[in-house]
mmCIF file of C-alpha atoms in Angstrom:
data_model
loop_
_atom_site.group_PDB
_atom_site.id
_atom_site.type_symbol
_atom_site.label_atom_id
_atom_site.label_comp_id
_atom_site.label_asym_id
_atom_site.label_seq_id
_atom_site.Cartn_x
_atom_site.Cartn_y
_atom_site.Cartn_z
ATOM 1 C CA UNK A 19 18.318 163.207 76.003
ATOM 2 C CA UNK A 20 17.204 164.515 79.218
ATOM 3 C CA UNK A 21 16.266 162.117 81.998
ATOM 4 C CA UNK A 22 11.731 161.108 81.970
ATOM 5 C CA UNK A 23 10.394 162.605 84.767
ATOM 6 C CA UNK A 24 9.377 159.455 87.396
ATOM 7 C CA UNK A 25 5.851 158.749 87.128
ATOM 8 C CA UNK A 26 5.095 159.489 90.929
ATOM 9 C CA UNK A 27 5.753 162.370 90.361
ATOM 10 C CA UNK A 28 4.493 163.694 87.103
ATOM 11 C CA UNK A 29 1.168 161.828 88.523
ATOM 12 C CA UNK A 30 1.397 164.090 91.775
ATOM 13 C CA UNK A 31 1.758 167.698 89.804
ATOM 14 C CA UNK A 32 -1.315 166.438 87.729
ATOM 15 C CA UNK A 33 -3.425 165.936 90.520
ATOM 16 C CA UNK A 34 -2.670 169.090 92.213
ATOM 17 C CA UNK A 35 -3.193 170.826 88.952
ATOM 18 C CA UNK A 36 -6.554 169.425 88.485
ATOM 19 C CA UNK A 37 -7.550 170.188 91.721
ATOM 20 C CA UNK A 38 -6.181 173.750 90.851
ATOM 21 C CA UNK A 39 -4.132 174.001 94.389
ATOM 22 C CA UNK A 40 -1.164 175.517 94.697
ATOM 23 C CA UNK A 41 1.746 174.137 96.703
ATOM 24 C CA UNK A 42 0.827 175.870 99.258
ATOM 25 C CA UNK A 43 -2.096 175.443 99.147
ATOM 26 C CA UNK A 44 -2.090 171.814 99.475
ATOM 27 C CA UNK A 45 0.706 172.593 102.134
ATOM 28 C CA UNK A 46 -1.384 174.026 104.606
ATOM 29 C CA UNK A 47 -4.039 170.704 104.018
ATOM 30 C CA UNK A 48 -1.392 168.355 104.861
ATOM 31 C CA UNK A 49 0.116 170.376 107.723
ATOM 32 C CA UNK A 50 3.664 170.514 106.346
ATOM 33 C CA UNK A 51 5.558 173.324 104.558
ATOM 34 C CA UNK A 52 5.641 173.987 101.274
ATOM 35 C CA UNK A 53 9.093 173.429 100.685
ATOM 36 C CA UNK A 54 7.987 170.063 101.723
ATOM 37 C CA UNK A 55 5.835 169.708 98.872
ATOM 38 C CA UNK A 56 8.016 171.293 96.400
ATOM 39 C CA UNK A 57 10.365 168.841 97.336
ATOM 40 C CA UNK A 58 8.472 165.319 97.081
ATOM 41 C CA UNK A 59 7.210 166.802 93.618
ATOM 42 C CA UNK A 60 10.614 167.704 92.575
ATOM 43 C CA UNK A 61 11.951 164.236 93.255
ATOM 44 C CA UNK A 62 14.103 165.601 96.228
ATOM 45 C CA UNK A 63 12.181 163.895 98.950
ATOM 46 C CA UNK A 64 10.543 160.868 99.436
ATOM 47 C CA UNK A 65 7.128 161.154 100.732
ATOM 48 C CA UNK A 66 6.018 158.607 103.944
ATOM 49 C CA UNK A 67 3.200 156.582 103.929
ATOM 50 C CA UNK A 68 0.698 158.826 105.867
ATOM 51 C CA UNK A 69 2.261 161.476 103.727
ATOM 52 C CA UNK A 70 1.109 160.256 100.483
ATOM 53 C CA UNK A 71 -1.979 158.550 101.463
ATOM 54 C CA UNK A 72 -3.122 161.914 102.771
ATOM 55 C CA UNK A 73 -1.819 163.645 99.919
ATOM 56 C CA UNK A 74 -3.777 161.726 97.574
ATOM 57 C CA UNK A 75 -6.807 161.616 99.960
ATOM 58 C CA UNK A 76 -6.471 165.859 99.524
ATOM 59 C CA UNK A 77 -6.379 165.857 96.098
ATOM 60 C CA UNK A 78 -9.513 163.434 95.447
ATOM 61 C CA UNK A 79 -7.320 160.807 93.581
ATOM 62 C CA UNK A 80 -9.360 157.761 91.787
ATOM 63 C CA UNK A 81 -8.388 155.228 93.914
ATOM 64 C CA UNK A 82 -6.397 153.142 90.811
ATOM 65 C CA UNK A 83 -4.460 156.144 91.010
ATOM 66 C CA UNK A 84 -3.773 156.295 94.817
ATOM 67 C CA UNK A 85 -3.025 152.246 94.455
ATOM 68 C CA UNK A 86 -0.485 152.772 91.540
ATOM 69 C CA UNK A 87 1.274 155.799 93.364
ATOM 70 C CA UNK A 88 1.513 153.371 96.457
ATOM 71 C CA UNK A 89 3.413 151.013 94.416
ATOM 72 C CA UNK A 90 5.607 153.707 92.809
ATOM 73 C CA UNK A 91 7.097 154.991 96.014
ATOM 74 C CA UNK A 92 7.693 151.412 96.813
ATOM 75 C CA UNK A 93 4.356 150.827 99.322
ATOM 76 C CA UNK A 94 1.738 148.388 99.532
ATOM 77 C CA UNK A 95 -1.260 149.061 97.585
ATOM 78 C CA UNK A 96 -4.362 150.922 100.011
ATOM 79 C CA UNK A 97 -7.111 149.458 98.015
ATOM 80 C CA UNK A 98 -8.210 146.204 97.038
ATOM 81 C CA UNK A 99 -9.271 145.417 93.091
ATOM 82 C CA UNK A 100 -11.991 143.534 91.455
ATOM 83 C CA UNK A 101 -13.893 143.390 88.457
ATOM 84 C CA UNK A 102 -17.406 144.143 89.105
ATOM 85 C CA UNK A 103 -18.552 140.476 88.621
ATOM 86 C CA UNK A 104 -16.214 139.001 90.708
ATOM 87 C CA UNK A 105 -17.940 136.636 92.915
ATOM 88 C CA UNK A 106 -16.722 138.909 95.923
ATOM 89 C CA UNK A 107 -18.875 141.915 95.076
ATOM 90 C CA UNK A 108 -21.843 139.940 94.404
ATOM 91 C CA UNK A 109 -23.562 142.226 97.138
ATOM 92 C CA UNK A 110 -22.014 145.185 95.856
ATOM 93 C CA UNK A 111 -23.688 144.122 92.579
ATOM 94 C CA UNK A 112 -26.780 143.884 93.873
ATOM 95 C CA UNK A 113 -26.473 147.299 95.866
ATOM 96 C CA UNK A 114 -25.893 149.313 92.596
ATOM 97 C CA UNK A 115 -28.623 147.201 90.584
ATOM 98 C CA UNK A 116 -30.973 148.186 93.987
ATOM 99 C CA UNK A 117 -29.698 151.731 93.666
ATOM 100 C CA UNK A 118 -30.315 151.510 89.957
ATOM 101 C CA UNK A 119 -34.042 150.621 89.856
ATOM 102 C CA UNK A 120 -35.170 152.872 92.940
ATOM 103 C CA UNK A 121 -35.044 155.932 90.760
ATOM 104 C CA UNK A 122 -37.384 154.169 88.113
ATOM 105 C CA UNK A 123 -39.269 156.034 86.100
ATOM 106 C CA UNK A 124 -36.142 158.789 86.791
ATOM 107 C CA UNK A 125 -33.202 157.935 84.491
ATOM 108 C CA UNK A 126 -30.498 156.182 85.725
ATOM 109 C CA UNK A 127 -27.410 154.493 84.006
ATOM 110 C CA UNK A 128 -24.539 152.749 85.186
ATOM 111 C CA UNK A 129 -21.216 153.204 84.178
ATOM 112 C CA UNK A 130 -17.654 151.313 84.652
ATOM 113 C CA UNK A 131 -14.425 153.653 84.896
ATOM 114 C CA UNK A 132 -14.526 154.162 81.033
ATOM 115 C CA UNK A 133 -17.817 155.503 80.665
ATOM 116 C CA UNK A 134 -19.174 152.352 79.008
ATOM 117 C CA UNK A 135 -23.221 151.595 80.128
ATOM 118 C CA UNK A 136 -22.998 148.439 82.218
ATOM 119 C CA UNK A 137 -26.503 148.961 83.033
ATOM 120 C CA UNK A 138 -29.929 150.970 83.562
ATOM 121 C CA UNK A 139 -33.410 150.900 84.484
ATOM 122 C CA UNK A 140 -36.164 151.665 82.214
ATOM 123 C CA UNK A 141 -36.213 155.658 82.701
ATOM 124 C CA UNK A 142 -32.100 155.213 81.657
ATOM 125 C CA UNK A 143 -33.226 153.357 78.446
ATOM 126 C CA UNK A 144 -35.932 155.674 77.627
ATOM 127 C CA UNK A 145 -33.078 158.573 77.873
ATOM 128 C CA UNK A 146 -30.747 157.091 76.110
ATOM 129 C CA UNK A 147 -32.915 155.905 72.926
ATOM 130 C CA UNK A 148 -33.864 160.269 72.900
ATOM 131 C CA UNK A 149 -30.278 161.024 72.458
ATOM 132 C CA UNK A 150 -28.443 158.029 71.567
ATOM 133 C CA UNK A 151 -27.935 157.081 67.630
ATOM 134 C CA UNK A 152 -29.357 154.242 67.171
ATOM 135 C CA UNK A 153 -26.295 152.904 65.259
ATOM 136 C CA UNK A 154 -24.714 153.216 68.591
ATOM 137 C CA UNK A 155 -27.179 151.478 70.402
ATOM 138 C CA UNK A 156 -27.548 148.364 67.746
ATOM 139 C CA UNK A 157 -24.033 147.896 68.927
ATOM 140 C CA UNK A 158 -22.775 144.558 69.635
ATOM 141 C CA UNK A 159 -20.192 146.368 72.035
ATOM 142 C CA UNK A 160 -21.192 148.000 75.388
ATOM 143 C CA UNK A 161 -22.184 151.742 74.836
ATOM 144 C CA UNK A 162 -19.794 154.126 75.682
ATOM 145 C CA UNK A 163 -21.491 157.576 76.876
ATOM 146 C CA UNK A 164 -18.197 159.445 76.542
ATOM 147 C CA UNK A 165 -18.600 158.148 72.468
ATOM 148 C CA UNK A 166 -22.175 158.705 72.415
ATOM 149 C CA UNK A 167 -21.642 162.444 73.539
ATOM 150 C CA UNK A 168 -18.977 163.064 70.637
ATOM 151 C CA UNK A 169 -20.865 161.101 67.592
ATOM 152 C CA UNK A 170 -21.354 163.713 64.699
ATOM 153 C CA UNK A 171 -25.405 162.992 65.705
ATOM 154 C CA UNK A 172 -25.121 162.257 69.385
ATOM 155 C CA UNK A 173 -25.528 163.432 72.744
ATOM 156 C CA UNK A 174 -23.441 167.033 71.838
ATOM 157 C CA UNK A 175 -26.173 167.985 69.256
ATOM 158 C CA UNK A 176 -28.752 167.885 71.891
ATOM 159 C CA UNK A 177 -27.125 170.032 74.454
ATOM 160 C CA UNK A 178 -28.138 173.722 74.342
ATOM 161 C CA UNK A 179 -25.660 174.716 77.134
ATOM 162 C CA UNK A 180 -22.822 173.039 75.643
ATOM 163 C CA UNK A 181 -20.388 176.190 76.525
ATOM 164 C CA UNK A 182 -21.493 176.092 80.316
ATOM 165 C CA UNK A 183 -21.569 172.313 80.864
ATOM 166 C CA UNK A 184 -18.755 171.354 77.923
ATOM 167 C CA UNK A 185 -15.354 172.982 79.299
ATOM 168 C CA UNK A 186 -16.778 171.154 82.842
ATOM 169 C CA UNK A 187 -16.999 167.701 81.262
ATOM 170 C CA UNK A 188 -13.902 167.879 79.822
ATOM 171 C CA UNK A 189 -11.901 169.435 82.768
ATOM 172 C CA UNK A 190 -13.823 165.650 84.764
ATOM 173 C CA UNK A 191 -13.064 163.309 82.256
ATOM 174 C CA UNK A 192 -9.507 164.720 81.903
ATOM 175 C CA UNK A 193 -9.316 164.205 86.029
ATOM 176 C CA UNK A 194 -10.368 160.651 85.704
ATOM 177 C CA UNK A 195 -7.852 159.760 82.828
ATOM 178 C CA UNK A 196 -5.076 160.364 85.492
ATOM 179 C CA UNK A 197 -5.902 157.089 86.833
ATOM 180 C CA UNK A 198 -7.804 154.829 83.659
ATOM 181 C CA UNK A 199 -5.370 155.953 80.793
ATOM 182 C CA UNK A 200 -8.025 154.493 78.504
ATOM 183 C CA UNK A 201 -9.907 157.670 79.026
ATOM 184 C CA UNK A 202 -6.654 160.107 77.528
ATOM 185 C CA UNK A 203 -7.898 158.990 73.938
ATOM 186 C CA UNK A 204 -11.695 159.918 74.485
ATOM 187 C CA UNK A 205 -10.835 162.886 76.210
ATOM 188 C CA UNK A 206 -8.841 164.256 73.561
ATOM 189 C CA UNK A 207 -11.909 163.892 71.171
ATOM 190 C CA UNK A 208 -14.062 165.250 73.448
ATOM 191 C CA UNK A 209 -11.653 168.077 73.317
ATOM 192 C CA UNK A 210 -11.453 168.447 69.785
ATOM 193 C CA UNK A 211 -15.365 168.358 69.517
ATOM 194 C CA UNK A 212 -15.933 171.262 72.303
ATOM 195 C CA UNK A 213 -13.052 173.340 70.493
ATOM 196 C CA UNK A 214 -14.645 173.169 66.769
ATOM 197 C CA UNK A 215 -18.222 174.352 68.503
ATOM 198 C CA UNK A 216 -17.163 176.241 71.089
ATOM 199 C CA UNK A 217 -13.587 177.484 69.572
ATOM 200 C CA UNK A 218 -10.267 177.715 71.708
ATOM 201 C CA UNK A 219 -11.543 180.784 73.940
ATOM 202 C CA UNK A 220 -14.714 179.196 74.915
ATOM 203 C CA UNK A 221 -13.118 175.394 75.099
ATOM 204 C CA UNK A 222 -10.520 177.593 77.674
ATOM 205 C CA UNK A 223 -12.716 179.458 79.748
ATOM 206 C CA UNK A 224 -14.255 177.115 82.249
ATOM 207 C CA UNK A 225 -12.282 174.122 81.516
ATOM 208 C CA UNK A 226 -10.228 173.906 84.595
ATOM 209 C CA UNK A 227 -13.697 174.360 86.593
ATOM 210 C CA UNK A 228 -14.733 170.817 88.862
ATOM 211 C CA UNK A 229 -18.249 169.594 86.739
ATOM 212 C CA UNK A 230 -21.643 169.174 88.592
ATOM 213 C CA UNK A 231 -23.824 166.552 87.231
ATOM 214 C CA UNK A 232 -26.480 167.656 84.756
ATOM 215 C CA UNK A 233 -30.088 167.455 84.935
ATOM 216 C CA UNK A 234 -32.279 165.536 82.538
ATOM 217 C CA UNK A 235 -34.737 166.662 79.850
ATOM 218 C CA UNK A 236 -37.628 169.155 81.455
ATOM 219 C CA UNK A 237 -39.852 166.068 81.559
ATOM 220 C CA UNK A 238 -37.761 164.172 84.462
ATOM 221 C CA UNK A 239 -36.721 166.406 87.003
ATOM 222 C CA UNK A 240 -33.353 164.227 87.600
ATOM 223 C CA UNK A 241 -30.571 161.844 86.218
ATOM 224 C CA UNK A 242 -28.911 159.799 88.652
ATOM 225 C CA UNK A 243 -25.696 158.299 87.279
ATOM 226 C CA UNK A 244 -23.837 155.544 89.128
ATOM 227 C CA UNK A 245 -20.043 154.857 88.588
ATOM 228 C CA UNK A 246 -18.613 151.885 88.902
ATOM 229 C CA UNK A 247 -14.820 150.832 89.012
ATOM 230 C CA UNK A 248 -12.429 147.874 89.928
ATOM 231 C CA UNK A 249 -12.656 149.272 93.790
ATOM 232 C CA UNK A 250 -15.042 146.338 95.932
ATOM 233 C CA UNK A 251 -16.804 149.760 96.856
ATOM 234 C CA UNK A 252 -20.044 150.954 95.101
ATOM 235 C CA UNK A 253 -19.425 154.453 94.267
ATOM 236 C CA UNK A 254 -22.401 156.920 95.321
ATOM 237 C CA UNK A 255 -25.237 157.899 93.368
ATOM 238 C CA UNK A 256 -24.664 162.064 91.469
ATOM 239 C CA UNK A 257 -26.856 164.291 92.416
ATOM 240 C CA UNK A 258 -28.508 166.879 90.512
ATOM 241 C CA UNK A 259 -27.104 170.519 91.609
ATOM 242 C CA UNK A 260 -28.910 173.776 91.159
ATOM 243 C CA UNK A 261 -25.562 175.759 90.172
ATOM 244 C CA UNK A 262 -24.882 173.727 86.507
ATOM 245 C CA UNK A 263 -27.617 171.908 84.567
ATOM 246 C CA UNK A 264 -27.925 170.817 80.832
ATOM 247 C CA UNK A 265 -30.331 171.951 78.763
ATOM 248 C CA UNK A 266 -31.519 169.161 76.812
ATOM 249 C CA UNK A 267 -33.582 169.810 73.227
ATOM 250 C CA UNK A 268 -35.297 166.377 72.158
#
């Protein structure tokens, strides 16, 4: 049976490749040579420190996955960890509720590293009760957006750009399930959902693309959406962007 190839670096050639870089590429970034690079991703050399941490800075790595790398090639973790109501990130708490309720009446929802709604102001509620089932929603469980999007009557039957914005969900959520493995299930089904309305060529055309948020129904003008994760940093707030919206039917 041939030998598993090490984690490290199977988790290295994934980033690239969802970053869509080359070698080189990512060789001229880092300032070293591409053999360089072919050779810490063929197991050949051992990356420094400063190498990696750079590397993985280049490549936009979650930071669970820059953290667990660390500790592969035998390093100290970068990053501390915390869940989100640890008493050290009450402020950060506080930040993202702040952030949260700023935008009210605009939708806004915020999500842990799985995509499950941790919370929301009023405009976020109001949005999710138009597109939500409510069987979902009279859950005792947190709602998950990633399972609210997939539900036979969810979020995917009110999208009427689902082959623009579709392949460029699932090309994010497949980048984020480098580093919360949790995600590889959901984004499989996502996959599966996108191929049987879409079919393979349109699932393939635009799924390597990087996703832009999406804007809200015609009657707000835009969806914030605030990600949390184990880091003790708030991430920052999405932006609308001009070059891919949703086009919501309610």
């Amino acid at each position: 049976m041939p030998n598993e190839t090490p984690p490290l670096r199977r988790a290295l050639v994934a980033a690239r490749k969802a970053r869509r870089l080359s070698q080189l590429q990512l060789a001229l970034r880092l300032g070293v040579s591409q053999r360089h690079v072919s050779f810490v991703e063929s197991g050949r050399a051992a990356p420094s420190r400063e190498l990696l941490a750079g590397w993985l800075h280049e490549l936009e790595a979650p930071l669970v996955v820059r953290n667990e790398a660390m500790l592969q090639a035998g390093y100290a973790p970068v990053y501390s960890s915390a869940p989100l109501h640890d008493p050290a990130l009450a402020r950060a708490r506080e930040a993202l509720d702040r952030l949260v309720q700023a935008h009210d009446p605009l939708p806004a929802l915020l999500l842990d590293a799985e995509w499950n709604v941790r919370g929301g102001n009023r405009g976020g509620h109001w949005l999710a009760s138009l597109l939500v089932p409510p069987a979902l929603l009279a859950a005792a469980a947190p709602l998950n957006l990633l399972d609210a999007f997939v539900h036979p009557d969810g979020i995917v039957t009110r999208v009427r750009n689902l082959a623009e914005v579709g392949p460029a969900l699932l090309a994010h959520v497949r980048h984020e399930a480098l580093g919360v493995p949790a995600l590889e299930a959901r984004a499989e089904a996502l996959a599966r959902v996108l191929r049987e309305r879409l079919g393979e060529k349109g699932l393939r055309g635009r799924v390597g693309t990087a996703p832009a948020p999406c804007s809200p129904p015609p009657t707000q003008r835009q969806l914030v959406t605030c990600r949390s994760s184990a880091s003790s940093r708030p991430s920052a707030p999405r932006r609308t962007s001009p070059s891919r919206r949703c086009a919501w039917s309610t």
